[in-house]
mmCIF file of C-alpha atoms in Angstrom:
data_model
loop_
_atom_site.group_PDB
_atom_site.id
_atom_site.type_symbol
_atom_site.label_atom_id
_atom_site.label_comp_id
_atom_site.label_asym_id
_atom_site.label_seq_id
_atom_site.Cartn_x
_atom_site.Cartn_y
_atom_site.Cartn_z
ATOM 1 C CA GLN A 18 -70.343 -70.302 13.150
ATOM 2 C CA CYS A 19 -73.785 -71.865 13.231
ATOM 3 C CA MET A 20 -75.417 -68.796 11.714
ATOM 4 C CA LEU A 21 -72.726 -68.394 9.070
ATOM 5 C CA PHE A 22 -72.809 -72.039 8.033
ATOM 6 C CA TYR A 23 -76.619 -72.076 7.927
ATOM 7 C CA ARG A 24 -76.712 -68.895 5.839
ATOM 8 C CA LEU A 25 -74.375 -70.500 3.274
ATOM 9 C CA GLY A 26 -77.275 -72.757 2.347
ATOM 10 C CA ASN A 27 -76.550 -74.793 -0.779
ATOM 11 C CA TYR A 28 -73.087 -73.235 -0.968
ATOM 12 C CA ALA A 29 -72.029 -74.731 2.365
ATOM 13 C CA PRO A 30 -69.151 -77.187 2.075
ATOM 14 C CA PRO A 31 -69.678 -80.696 3.527
ATOM 15 C CA ALA A 32 -67.627 -79.809 6.622
ATOM 16 C CA ALA A 33 -69.988 -76.901 7.363
ATOM 17 C CA ILE A 34 -73.067 -79.104 6.967
ATOM 18 C CA SER A 35 -71.488 -81.661 9.289
ATOM 19 C CA TYR A 36 -70.695 -78.922 11.824
ATOM 20 C CA LEU A 37 -74.327 -77.740 11.755
ATOM 21 C CA SER A 38 -75.651 -81.190 12.581
ATOM 22 C CA LYS A 39 -72.995 -82.112 15.151
ATOM 23 C CA SER A 40 -72.349 -78.825 16.954
ATOM 24 C CA CYS A 41 -75.280 -76.470 16.493
ATOM 25 C CA HIS A 42 -77.593 -77.726 19.217
ATOM 26 C CA CYS A 43 -77.876 -77.741 22.979
ATOM 27 C CA GLU A 44 -77.461 -80.797 25.117
ATOM 28 C CA GLU A 45 -79.993 -81.435 27.850
ATOM 29 C CA ASP A 46 -78.821 -78.373 29.755
ATOM 30 C CA HIS A 47 -82.117 -76.566 29.988
ATOM 31 C CA GLU A 48 -82.762 -75.217 33.461
ATOM 32 C CA GLU A 49 -85.658 -77.556 34.083
ATOM 33 C CA HIS A 50 -83.366 -80.564 33.497
ATOM 34 C CA GLN A 51 -80.534 -79.400 35.718
ATOM 35 C CA LYS A 52 -79.995 -80.676 39.215
ATOM 36 C CA ASN A 53 -80.178 -78.093 41.946
ATOM 37 C CA GLY A 54 -76.760 -76.948 43.015
ATOM 38 C CA THR A 55 -75.183 -74.134 44.919
ATOM 39 C CA VAL A 56 -73.001 -71.746 43.013
ATOM 40 C CA HIS A 57 -70.890 -69.164 44.761
ATOM 41 C CA VAL A 58 -70.428 -65.987 42.754
ATOM 42 C CA GLN A 59 -68.175 -63.189 43.887
ATOM 43 C CA TYR A 60 -69.118 -59.839 42.400
ATOM 44 C CA HIS A 61 -66.669 -56.998 41.966
ATOM 45 C CA ASN A 62 -67.933 -53.735 43.405
ATOM 46 C CA MET A 63 -67.570 -52.035 40.009
ATOM 47 C CA GLY A 64 -69.332 -54.880 38.152
ATOM 48 C CA LYS A 65 -66.768 -55.328 35.396
ATOM 49 C CA ARG A 66 -65.886 -58.277 33.220
ATOM 50 C CA SER A 67 -63.671 -60.799 35.000
ATOM 51 C CA SER A 68 -60.653 -59.936 32.853
ATOM 52 C CA LEU A 69 -60.797 -56.344 34.157
ATOM 53 C CA ARG A 70 -61.501 -56.889 37.826
ATOM 54 C CA ASP A 71 -57.911 -56.735 39.040
ATOM 55 C CA LEU A 72 -56.893 -53.550 37.230
ATOM 56 C CA PRO A 73 -55.886 -50.450 39.221
ATOM 57 C CA PRO A 74 -58.701 -48.020 40.128
ATOM 58 C CA ALA A 75 -57.391 -45.317 37.764
ATOM 59 C CA THR A 76 -57.532 -47.735 34.843
ATOM 60 C CA LEU A 77 -60.994 -48.924 35.861
ATOM 61 C CA SER A 78 -62.194 -45.304 35.852
ATOM 62 C CA LYS A 79 -60.990 -44.901 32.270
ATOM 63 C CA VAL A 80 -62.664 -48.153 31.295
ATOM 64 C CA GLU A 81 -65.886 -46.866 32.888
ATOM 65 C CA ILE A 82 -65.826 -43.771 30.672
ATOM 66 C CA LEU A 83 -65.289 -45.885 27.562
ATOM 67 C CA THR A 84 -67.979 -48.315 28.667
ATOM 68 C CA LEU A 85 -70.538 -45.539 29.026
ATOM 69 C CA ALA A 86 -69.730 -44.345 25.536
ATOM 70 C CA ASP A 87 -70.114 -47.690 23.788
ATOM 71 C CA SER A 88 -72.543 -49.706 25.921
ATOM 72 C CA PHE A 89 -75.626 -48.398 24.078
ATOM 73 C CA ILE A 90 -74.210 -49.590 20.756
ATOM 74 C CA TYR A 91 -73.095 -52.906 22.234
ATOM 75 C CA VAL A 92 -76.476 -53.646 23.828
ATOM 76 C CA ASN A 93 -78.252 -52.924 20.551
ATOM 77 C CA ALA A 94 -75.822 -55.124 18.615
ATOM 78 C CA LEU A 95 -76.385 -57.911 21.152
ATOM 79 C CA LYS A 96 -80.146 -57.490 20.782
ATOM 80 C CA ASN A 97 -79.816 -57.825 17.012
ATOM 81 C CA PHE A 98 -77.619 -60.903 17.497
ATOM 82 C CA MET A 99 -80.199 -62.518 19.793
ATOM 83 C CA ASP A 100 -82.946 -61.741 17.249
ATOM 84 C CA GLU A 101 -80.884 -63.506 14.582
ATOM 85 C CA MET A 102 -80.205 -66.474 16.847
ATOM 86 C CA ALA A 103 -83.913 -66.745 17.720
ATOM 87 C CA TRP A 104 -84.641 -66.875 14.003
ATOM 88 C CA LEU A 105 -81.959 -69.559 13.531
ATOM 89 C CA GLU A 106 -83.616 -71.634 16.260
ATOM 90 C CA SER A 107 -87.090 -71.173 14.788
ATOM 91 C CA ASP A 108 -88.939 -73.698 12.672
ATOM 92 C CA ASP A 109 -88.138 -71.496 9.669
ATOM 93 C CA ALA A 110 -84.450 -72.394 10.072
ATOM 94 C CA LEU A 111 -82.797 -75.117 12.211
ATOM 95 C CA GLY A 112 -85.787 -75.720 14.476
ATOM 96 C CA ARG A 113 -83.693 -76.429 17.588
ATOM 97 C CA ARG A 114 -81.950 -74.614 20.430
ATOM 98 C CA VAL A 115 -78.542 -73.210 19.569
ATOM 99 C CA VAL A 116 -78.114 -70.638 22.330
ATOM 100 C CA CYS A 117 -77.716 -72.915 25.340
ATOM 101 C CA ASP A 118 -78.602 -72.138 28.951
ATOM 102 C CA ASN A 119 -75.046 -72.793 30.138
ATOM 103 C CA ALA A 120 -73.698 -70.205 27.666
ATOM 104 C CA LEU A 121 -76.295 -67.670 28.744
ATOM 105 C CA LYS A 122 -75.418 -68.216 32.405
ATOM 106 C CA LYS A 123 -71.738 -67.682 31.637
ATOM 107 C CA TRP A 124 -72.471 -64.380 29.932
ATOM 108 C CA GLU A 125 -74.863 -63.172 32.650
ATOM 109 C CA LEU A 126 -71.960 -62.384 34.964
ATOM 110 C CA GLU A 127 -69.732 -61.025 32.213
ATOM 111 C CA LEU A 128 -72.361 -58.620 30.848
ATOM 112 C CA ALA A 129 -74.172 -57.651 34.052
ATOM 113 C CA TYR A 130 -72.339 -54.312 34.150
ATOM 114 C CA LEU A 131 -74.257 -53.078 31.096
ATOM 115 C CA ASP A 132 -77.366 -50.928 31.354
ATOM 116 C CA GLY A 133 -76.334 -49.533 34.719
ATOM 117 C CA GLY A 134 -75.765 -53.006 36.161
ATOM 118 C CA HIS A 135 -79.257 -54.226 35.288
ATOM 119 C CA PHE A 136 -78.541 -56.062 32.044
ATOM 120 C CA ASN A 137 -79.891 -59.595 31.725
ATOM 121 C CA VAL A 138 -78.688 -61.455 28.625
ATOM 122 C CA THR A 139 -80.944 -64.433 29.360
ATOM 123 C CA GLN A 140 -84.004 -62.205 29.349
ATOM 124 C CA LEU A 141 -82.805 -60.569 26.127
ATOM 125 C CA TYR A 142 -82.612 -64.036 24.543
ATOM 126 C CA ARG A 143 -86.045 -65.052 25.868
ATOM 127 C CA ASP A 144 -87.589 -61.836 24.558
ATOM 128 C CA ALA A 145 -86.093 -62.503 21.121
ATOM 129 C CA VAL A 146 -87.511 -66.049 21.106
ATOM 130 C CA ILE A 147 -90.984 -64.800 22.089
ATOM 131 C CA LYS A 148 -90.841 -62.121 19.407
ATOM 132 C CA GLN A 149 -89.877 -64.775 16.824
ATOM 133 C CA GLN A 150 -92.884 -67.005 17.624
#
């Protein structure tokens, strides 16, 4: 929503402008501000999204075939999305963080199955920010 509302520019209704100022920012959740804590993560041996982890093996095999077919497209779309979000965060646009560390951490586990199990959405975001600078 942040990107859409920002792109509306002068055509944005007052509610959209209010949403941009109230919701399109990160709280003090940057890693350097967080207290150290222990998090227990249980990985599924097939590295799938949590909503798929309890499916029967035959169904997981079919999902694997579909995943191989579309993961290249999905990763590229996610890269484009992160490039757009890095632009939105830049001084040329909002000038503040919108993609928050806690959201990135959530998606790390959900998307780790991509790219042969080596996908890192946080690094993808960081690369987009560096490229934008």
